[in-house]
Amino acid sequence: MDCPATYLDGRSSQTHQAMIHLLSDGVRVDDEDGNLLERAMFANLSLSPPLSNRDRFLKFAGGARCQLSEPEMIRLLDARLGSSPGFDMVHILESSWRMVLVSSICLIGFIWGVMTYGIPAAARHVAMAAPPAIMDSLSHKTVEMLDERFFDESELAEYRKVELRALFAPVCADFSQDSLCAGELLFRKGGDRIGANAFALPSGQIVITDELIDMARSPQEIAGVLAHEMAHVGERHSIRHALQHTGVFLLISALVGDIGSISSLATTLPTVLVESGYSRKFEEEADRIACIYLLESGRTTAPYQAILSRMTEESPSDSSLFTTHPATEKRIMAMQEIEAQYRRGLR
Ligand SMILES: [Zn+2]
């Protein structure tokens, strides 16, 4: 059998119109004037895999190629040379729109699974493995940036600071049993943008604003807020949240051992803490841990619920401790349920 083909000699990009002849033991390629270009046995030939509906290439051992579009010639050469089963499978998959659809759905499902479960699990793993030195450095840089952009110096009286540090000490000690964090209370003025709020830094430092302290009607309310913030510290929510939102590259470099790369999160943390806030899942988790802590230490969650509700109503911005009113209402209902269940369990 003969058919026209486009010939490339493998040395230049120039193409030549040629005629390919199928022989009993191989092929011969002639130019338009009948001069011999190639002669090869089947053993020294290969055929490019069938992909989509593209032309196939007959490849010669010396690097030359013939582009084939004649289906009968391709069929005969396929029969003599065969093609790898893997490529046949690709061709079958490509040829069937149902398979393409199913494959696409599987791929989307896989990506969804990685985004929903894989990345958060990897971020948790990296965050939990982060050494104290990195947590300290991250916290230090974050406070610096927050001070520059958001906070003013606290105007709280010195005796109030002493009282609040005394209130914080046992909460911090209880939460620090399992982790290496060094808790410390930092006082700042929130001003118009931040208002009444509290922020947990990775090292265990809690920034609390004058406005929140003024808003509190009892030390128990502040203790509830501090327990909630320490739960964020214990679960390393700030680093996990920043890692999940900083990008897969950073996460992978931390996972494969370059744990120092997470120190570059310092640029992301202030935004996470003050502007974007935590995910509802992290807030609910911190609430649950704080509630169990308060109940286990013989207290009630009511003061914490009260200040959370007041902060949402009076806050100038949607910030980290709370988001929107319905979300806060849901959180308060969840806490009431936790307390009711706890008390039922005690009976
Ligand atoms: Zn929170």
Tab-separated table of C-alpha atoms and ligand atoms in Angstrom:
chain	number	residue	atom	x	y	z
A	1	MET	CA	0.000	0.000	0.000
A	2	ASP	CA	1.149	3.572	-0.727
A	3	CYS	CA	-0.029	6.901	0.593
A	4	PRO	CA	1.174	10.513	0.765
A	5	ALA	CA	2.804	11.712	3.990
A	6	THR	CA	4.681	14.719	5.351
A	7	TYR	CA	8.323	13.892	5.985
A	8	LEU	CA	10.609	15.555	8.576
A	9	ASP	CA	14.249	14.529	8.524
A	10	GLY	CA	14.756	15.054	12.287
A	11	ARG	CA	17.602	17.544	11.757
A	12	SER	CA	15.660	20.609	10.593
A	13	SER	CA	12.091	21.805	10.980
A	14	GLN	CA	11.574	21.788	7.234
A	15	THR	CA	8.823	19.497	5.941
A	16	HIS	CA	8.789	17.591	2.643
A	17	GLN	CA	5.883	16.084	0.789
A	18	ALA	CA	6.650	12.395	0.402
A	19	MET	CA	5.151	9.043	-0.501
A	20	ILE	CA	5.219	6.192	1.971
A	21	HIS	CA	5.196	2.587	0.749
A	22	LEU	CA	4.219	-0.301	2.988
A	23	LEU	CA	6.387	-3.328	2.213
A	24	SER	CA	6.295	-6.899	3.519
A	25	ASP	CA	9.139	-6.324	6.011
A	26	GLY	CA	9.028	-2.551	6.589
A	27	VAL	CA	8.444	0.796	4.871
A	28	ARG	CA	10.119	2.945	2.247
A	29	VAL	CA	9.705	6.720	1.959
A	30	ASP	CA	10.384	8.527	-1.331
A	31	ASP	CA	10.343	12.226	-2.121
A	32	GLU	CA	8.069	13.718	-4.771
A	33	ASP	CA	10.636	12.853	-7.483
A	34	GLY	CA	10.880	9.217	-6.410
A	35	ASN	CA	14.261	9.561	-4.641
A	36	LEU	CA	14.699	7.362	-1.566
A	37	LEU	CA	14.439	9.250	1.756
A	38	GLU	CA	14.129	6.373	4.231
A	39	ARG	CA	14.036	2.584	4.238
A	40	ALA	CA	13.437	0.812	7.517
A	41	MET	CA	12.411	-2.594	8.855
A	42	PHE	CA	9.379	-2.819	11.162
A	43	ALA	CA	11.727	-3.552	14.100
A	44	ASN	CA	13.255	-0.079	13.737
A	45	LEU	CA	9.969	1.805	13.535
A	46	SER	CA	7.477	3.093	16.058
A	47	LEU	CA	4.113	4.784	15.788
A	48	SER	CA	3.042	7.703	18.001
A	49	PRO	CA	0.154	6.911	20.358
A	50	PRO	CA	-3.428	7.590	19.292
A	51	LEU	CA	-4.467	10.794	21.062
A	52	SER	CA	-7.725	12.604	20.249
A	53	ASN	CA	-8.139	12.734	16.497
A	54	ARG	CA	-4.670	14.002	15.757
A	55	ASP	CA	-2.436	12.723	12.961
A	56	ARG	CA	-0.015	9.970	13.902
A	57	PHE	CA	3.752	10.010	13.453
A	58	LEU	CA	5.790	7.103	12.140
A	59	LYS	CA	9.186	7.416	13.806
A	60	PHE	CA	12.454	6.146	12.353
A	61	ALA	CA	15.425	5.070	14.466
A	62	GLY	CA	17.581	7.917	13.066
A	63	GLY	CA	15.158	10.625	14.265
A	64	ALA	CA	13.188	11.178	11.047
A	65	ARG	CA	9.379	11.190	11.191
A	66	CYS	CA	6.480	10.855	8.802
A	67	GLN	CA	3.178	12.532	9.624
A	68	LEU	CA	0.321	10.255	8.566
A	69	SER	CA	-3.313	11.142	8.056
A	70	GLU	CA	-4.481	8.236	5.896
A	71	PRO	CA	-6.626	6.024	8.197
A	72	GLU	CA	-6.033	2.786	6.271
A	73	MET	CA	-2.235	3.202	6.360
A	74	ILE	CA	-2.421	3.992	10.082
A	75	ARG	CA	-4.560	0.907	10.687
A	76	LEU	CA	-2.133	-1.345	8.819
A	77	LEU	CA	0.911	0.107	10.584
A	78	ASP	CA	-0.866	-0.191	13.946
A	79	ALA	CA	-1.491	-3.857	13.175
A	80	ARG	CA	2.206	-4.428	12.392
A	81	LEU	CA	3.775	-2.226	15.057
A	82	GLY	CA	1.142	-2.231	17.770
A	83	SER	CA	0.907	0.567	20.323
A	84	SER	CA	1.193	0.497	24.070
A	85	PRO	CA	-1.962	-0.642	25.946
A	86	GLY	CA	-1.716	2.413	28.191
A	87	PHE	CA	-2.015	4.769	25.259
A	88	ASP	CA	-4.880	2.692	23.845
A	89	MET	CA	-6.673	3.203	27.139
A	90	VAL	CA	-6.078	6.968	26.939
A	91	HIS	CA	-7.526	6.907	23.438
A	92	ILE	CA	-10.587	4.932	24.574
A	93	LEU	CA	-11.103	7.334	27.475
A	94	GLU	CA	-10.737	10.333	25.225
A	95	SER	CA	-13.112	8.891	22.684
A	96	SER	CA	-15.951	8.448	25.109
A	97	TRP	CA	-17.636	11.596	26.384
A	98	ARG	CA	-19.182	9.576	29.199
A	99	MET	CA	-15.752	8.530	30.392
A	100	VAL	CA	-14.557	12.130	30.078
A	101	LEU	CA	-17.532	13.296	32.145
A	102	VAL	CA	-17.011	10.608	34.801
A	103	SER	CA	-13.262	11.348	34.917
A	104	SER	CA	-13.951	15.090	35.283
A	105	ILE	CA	-16.414	14.480	38.124
A	106	CYS	CA	-13.882	12.189	39.839
A	107	LEU	CA	-11.177	14.841	39.453
A	108	ILE	CA	-13.418	17.592	40.849
A	109	GLY	CA	-14.359	15.279	43.730
A	110	PHE	CA	-10.701	14.552	44.411
A	111	ILE	CA	-9.782	18.269	44.426
A	112	TRP	CA	-12.759	19.003	46.684
A	113	GLY	CA	-11.612	16.252	49.059
A	114	VAL	CA	-8.068	17.614	49.146
A	115	MET	CA	-9.300	21.172	49.770
A	116	THR	CA	-11.882	20.166	52.387
A	117	TYR	CA	-10.003	17.509	54.312
A	118	GLY	CA	-6.446	17.164	52.999
A	119	ILE	CA	-5.251	20.754	53.343
A	120	PRO	CA	-6.827	21.380	56.794
A	121	ALA	CA	-5.358	18.080	58.070
A	122	ALA	CA	-1.923	18.940	56.658
A	123	ALA	CA	-2.139	22.488	58.098
A	124	ARG	CA	-2.991	21.047	61.523
A	125	HIS	CA	-0.052	18.653	61.320
A	126	VAL	CA	2.382	21.453	60.426
A	127	ALA	CA	0.951	23.853	63.048
A	128	MET	CA	1.161	21.265	65.822
A	129	ALA	CA	4.788	20.497	64.875
A	130	ALA	CA	5.893	24.154	64.877
A	131	PRO	CA	8.574	24.684	67.569
A	132	PRO	CA	8.153	27.357	70.304
A	133	ALA	CA	10.930	29.534	68.832
A	134	ILE	CA	8.942	29.945	65.605
A	135	MET	CA	5.730	30.634	67.529
A	136	ASP	CA	7.518	33.352	69.526
A	137	SER	CA	8.991	34.966	66.446
A	138	LEU	CA	5.637	34.849	64.615
A	139	SER	CA	3.853	36.398	67.582
A	140	HIS	CA	6.467	39.110	68.003
A	141	LYS	CA	6.219	40.177	64.348
A	142	THR	CA	2.421	39.995	64.421
A	143	VAL	CA	2.168	42.253	67.498
A	144	GLU	CA	4.539	44.723	65.837
A	145	MET	CA	2.345	44.897	62.736
A	146	LEU	CA	-0.885	45.089	64.721
A	147	ASP	CA	0.548	47.927	66.823
A	148	GLU	CA	1.565	49.780	63.684
A	149	ARG	CA	-1.748	49.357	61.897
A	150	PHE	CA	-4.498	49.052	64.474
A	151	PHE	CA	-3.733	49.507	68.147
A	152	ASP	CA	-2.999	52.417	70.415
A	153	GLU	CA	-1.360	52.278	73.830
A	154	SER	CA	-3.617	51.061	76.622
A	155	GLU	CA	-5.001	53.695	78.984
A	156	LEU	CA	-5.931	51.143	81.606
A	157	ALA	CA	-4.935	51.920	85.191
A	158	GLU	CA	-1.973	49.908	86.444
A	159	TYR	CA	-3.946	48.299	89.299
A	160	ARG	CA	-6.517	46.985	86.760
A	161	LYS	CA	-3.720	45.409	84.736
A	162	VAL	CA	-2.458	43.679	87.875
A	163	GLU	CA	-5.972	42.384	88.673
A	164	LEU	CA	-6.470	41.104	85.129
A	165	ARG	CA	-3.075	39.397	85.040
A	166	ALA	CA	-4.081	37.635	88.244
A	167	LEU	CA	-7.333	36.572	86.572
A	168	PHE	CA	-5.466	35.315	83.512
A	169	ALA	CA	-2.721	33.376	85.334
A	170	PRO	CA	-4.812	30.330	86.371
A	171	VAL	CA	-6.596	30.167	82.977
A	172	CYS	CA	-3.243	30.263	81.217
A	173	ALA	CA	-1.735	27.650	83.533
A	174	ASP	CA	-4.673	25.274	82.967
A	175	PHE	CA	-4.477	25.621	79.191
A	176	SER	CA	-0.694	25.437	79.031
A	177	GLN	CA	-0.440	21.992	80.618
A	178	ASP	CA	-0.271	20.208	77.275
A	179	SER	CA	1.433	22.860	75.191
A	180	LEU	CA	4.642	24.816	75.436
A	181	CYS	CA	3.036	28.231	75.115
A	182	ALA	CA	4.093	31.028	77.410
A	183	GLY	CA	0.903	32.935	78.154
A	184	GLU	CA	0.945	36.676	78.682
A	185	LEU	CA	-1.722	39.338	78.683
A	186	LEU	CA	-1.032	42.365	76.449
A	187	PHE	CA	-3.143	45.501	76.946
A	188	ARG	CA	-3.980	47.751	74.011
A	189	LYS	CA	-6.565	50.352	73.066
A	190	GLY	CA	-8.729	49.130	70.167
A	191	GLY	CA	-9.978	52.529	69.016
A	192	ASP	CA	-12.726	53.019	66.444
A	193	ARG	CA	-11.621	50.196	64.179
A	194	ILE	CA	-11.111	47.363	66.647
A	195	GLY	CA	-13.224	48.333	69.640
A	196	ALA	CA	-13.932	45.666	72.260
A	197	ASN	CA	-11.979	42.608	71.276
A	198	ALA	CA	-9.334	40.036	72.163
A	199	PHE	CA	-6.819	38.232	69.965
A	200	ALA	CA	-4.793	35.096	70.594
A	201	LEU	CA	-1.244	34.999	69.282
A	202	PRO	CA	0.418	31.658	68.486
A	203	SER	CA	2.828	31.870	71.444
A	204	GLY	CA	-0.012	32.147	73.971
A	205	GLN	CA	-0.005	35.922	74.317
A	206	ILE	CA	-3.500	37.384	74.411
A	207	VAL	CA	-4.083	40.952	73.278
A	208	ILE	CA	-7.101	42.395	75.082
A	209	THR	CA	-8.480	45.866	74.386
A	210	ASP	CA	-9.416	48.514	76.966
A	211	GLU	CA	-12.851	48.636	75.361
A	212	LEU	CA	-13.495	44.959	76.092
A	213	ILE	CA	-12.400	45.387	79.699
A	214	ASP	CA	-14.713	48.424	80.070
A	215	MET	CA	-17.590	46.483	78.538
A	216	ALA	CA	-17.258	43.522	80.904
A	217	ARG	CA	-19.663	43.528	83.837
A	218	SER	CA	-17.780	40.916	85.863
A	219	PRO	CA	-14.368	39.183	85.991
A	220	GLN	CA	-16.190	35.954	85.003
A	221	GLU	CA	-17.079	37.489	81.638
A	222	ILE	CA	-13.430	38.305	80.949
A	223	ALA	CA	-12.371	34.845	82.160
A	224	GLY	CA	-14.748	33.327	79.560
A	225	VAL	CA	-13.192	35.404	76.784
A	226	LEU	CA	-9.683	34.466	77.927
A	227	ALA	CA	-10.607	30.759	78.003
A	228	HIS	CA	-11.936	31.068	74.455
A	229	GLU	CA	-8.718	32.756	73.317
A	230	MET	CA	-6.539	30.174	75.077
A	231	ALA	CA	-8.520	27.440	73.267
A	232	HIS	CA	-7.497	29.129	69.982
A	233	VAL	CA	-3.880	29.019	71.215
A	234	GLY	CA	-4.040	25.344	72.244
A	235	GLU	CA	-5.536	24.301	68.907
A	236	ARG	CA	-3.082	26.564	67.055
A	237	HIS	CA	-5.993	28.027	65.127
A	238	SER	CA	-4.163	31.164	63.999
A	239	ILE	CA	-1.341	29.256	62.289
A	240	ARG	CA	-3.697	26.615	60.894
A	241	HIS	CA	-6.001	29.266	59.488
A	242	ALA	CA	-3.135	31.253	57.972
A	243	LEU	CA	-1.560	28.092	56.507
A	244	GLN	CA	-4.843	27.019	54.954
A	245	HIS	CA	-5.192	30.394	53.310
A	246	THR	CA	-1.597	31.149	52.458
A	247	GLY	CA	-1.186	28.575	49.781
A	248	VAL	CA	-0.347	25.031	49.035
A	249	PHE	CA	3.287	25.851	48.285
A	250	LEU	CA	4.011	27.084	51.784
A	251	LEU	CA	2.179	24.138	53.281
A	252	ILE	CA	4.130	21.625	51.205
A	253	SER	CA	7.478	23.215	52.050
A	254	ALA	CA	6.579	23.022	55.738
A	255	LEU	CA	5.336	19.436	55.384
A	256	VAL	CA	8.508	18.227	53.686
A	257	GLY	CA	10.651	19.601	56.454
A	258	ASP	CA	11.291	23.289	55.869
A	259	ILE	CA	9.368	24.209	58.995
A	260	GLY	CA	11.132	27.593	59.066
A	261	SER	CA	9.134	28.639	56.015
A	262	ILE	CA	6.076	29.102	58.195
A	263	SER	CA	7.747	32.099	59.782
A	264	SER	CA	6.754	33.940	56.595
A	265	LEU	CA	3.179	33.677	57.897
A	266	ALA	CA	3.934	36.804	59.925
A	267	THR	CA	2.612	38.867	57.044
A	268	THR	CA	-0.680	36.933	56.994
A	269	LEU	CA	-1.420	36.574	60.687
A	270	PRO	CA	-2.480	40.179	61.421
A	271	THR	CA	-5.069	39.934	58.637
A	272	VAL	CA	-6.328	36.601	59.914
A	273	LEU	CA	-6.603	37.863	63.466
A	274	VAL	CA	-8.105	41.288	62.902
A	275	GLU	CA	-9.742	41.413	59.485
A	276	SER	CA	-10.822	38.053	58.086
A	277	GLY	CA	-11.370	36.318	61.418
A	278	TYR	CA	-11.431	32.582	62.014
A	279	SER	CA	-13.706	30.127	60.278
A	280	ARG	CA	-16.956	29.352	62.053
A	281	LYS	CA	-15.619	25.833	62.670
A	282	PHE	CA	-12.622	27.188	64.622
A	283	GLU	CA	-14.826	29.601	66.594
A	284	GLU	CA	-17.205	26.790	67.519
A	285	GLU	CA	-14.299	24.568	68.507
A	286	ALA	CA	-12.805	27.301	70.732
A	287	ASP	CA	-16.248	27.938	72.275
A	288	ARG	CA	-16.705	24.232	73.004
A	289	ILE	CA	-13.270	23.892	74.623
A	290	ALA	CA	-13.787	27.102	76.641
A	291	CYS	CA	-17.243	25.946	77.799
A	292	ILE	CA	-15.978	22.532	78.914
A	293	TYR	CA	-13.104	24.251	80.732
A	294	LEU	CA	-15.467	26.656	82.543
A	295	LEU	CA	-17.854	23.841	83.478
A	296	GLU	CA	-15.062	21.505	84.617
A	297	SER	CA	-13.728	24.245	86.876
A	298	GLY	CA	-17.129	24.572	88.533
A	299	ARG	CA	-18.314	27.689	86.704
A	300	THR	CA	-21.149	28.449	84.303
A	301	THR	CA	-20.922	29.591	80.675
A	302	ALA	CA	-23.573	32.303	81.137
A	303	PRO	CA	-21.135	35.233	81.691
A	304	TYR	CA	-19.197	34.289	78.562
A	305	GLN	CA	-22.436	34.093	76.565
A	306	ALA	CA	-23.469	37.492	77.929
A	307	ILE	CA	-20.282	39.305	76.926
A	308	LEU	CA	-20.183	37.597	73.541
A	309	SER	CA	-23.686	38.826	72.849
A	310	ARG	CA	-22.889	42.358	74.068
A	311	MET	CA	-19.678	42.491	72.012
A	312	THR	CA	-21.559	41.588	68.846
A	313	GLU	CA	-24.197	44.234	69.481
A	314	GLU	CA	-21.775	47.005	70.352
A	315	SER	CA	-18.819	46.180	68.128
A	316	PRO	CA	-17.770	48.721	65.496
A	317	SER	CA	-16.511	45.954	63.201
A	318	ASP	CA	-16.921	42.260	62.469
A	319	SER	CA	-13.788	40.874	64.042
A	320	SER	CA	-12.185	37.705	65.193
A	321	LEU	CA	-14.134	36.874	68.293
A	322	PHE	CA	-17.467	37.149	66.545
A	323	THR	CA	-18.779	37.535	63.051
A	324	THR	CA	-22.429	38.260	62.371
A	325	HIS	CA	-25.445	38.302	64.658
A	326	PRO	CA	-27.022	35.031	63.467
A	327	ALA	CA	-23.630	33.324	63.843
A	328	THR	CA	-23.319	34.656	67.408
A	329	GLU	CA	-26.862	33.553	68.248
A	330	LYS	CA	-26.057	30.076	66.970
A	331	ARG	CA	-22.859	29.982	68.994
A	332	ILE	CA	-24.724	31.001	72.143
A	333	MET	CA	-27.361	28.327	71.539
A	334	ALA	CA	-24.607	25.739	71.029
A	335	MET	CA	-23.028	26.769	74.361
A	336	GLN	CA	-26.351	26.490	76.154
A	337	GLU	CA	-26.722	22.999	74.721
A	338	ILE	CA	-23.182	22.040	75.848
A	339	GLU	CA	-23.934	23.266	79.382
A	340	ALA	CA	-27.317	21.496	79.488
A	341	GLN	CA	-25.721	18.233	78.327
A	342	TYR	CA	-22.904	18.617	80.841
A	343	ARG	CA	-25.327	19.134	83.706
A	344	ARG	CA	-27.493	16.185	82.584
A	345	GLY	CA	-24.322	14.068	82.593
A	346	LEU	CA	-23.570	15.123	86.169
A	347	ARG	CA	-26.973	14.050	87.450
B	1	ZN	ZN	-12.458	33.265	68.602
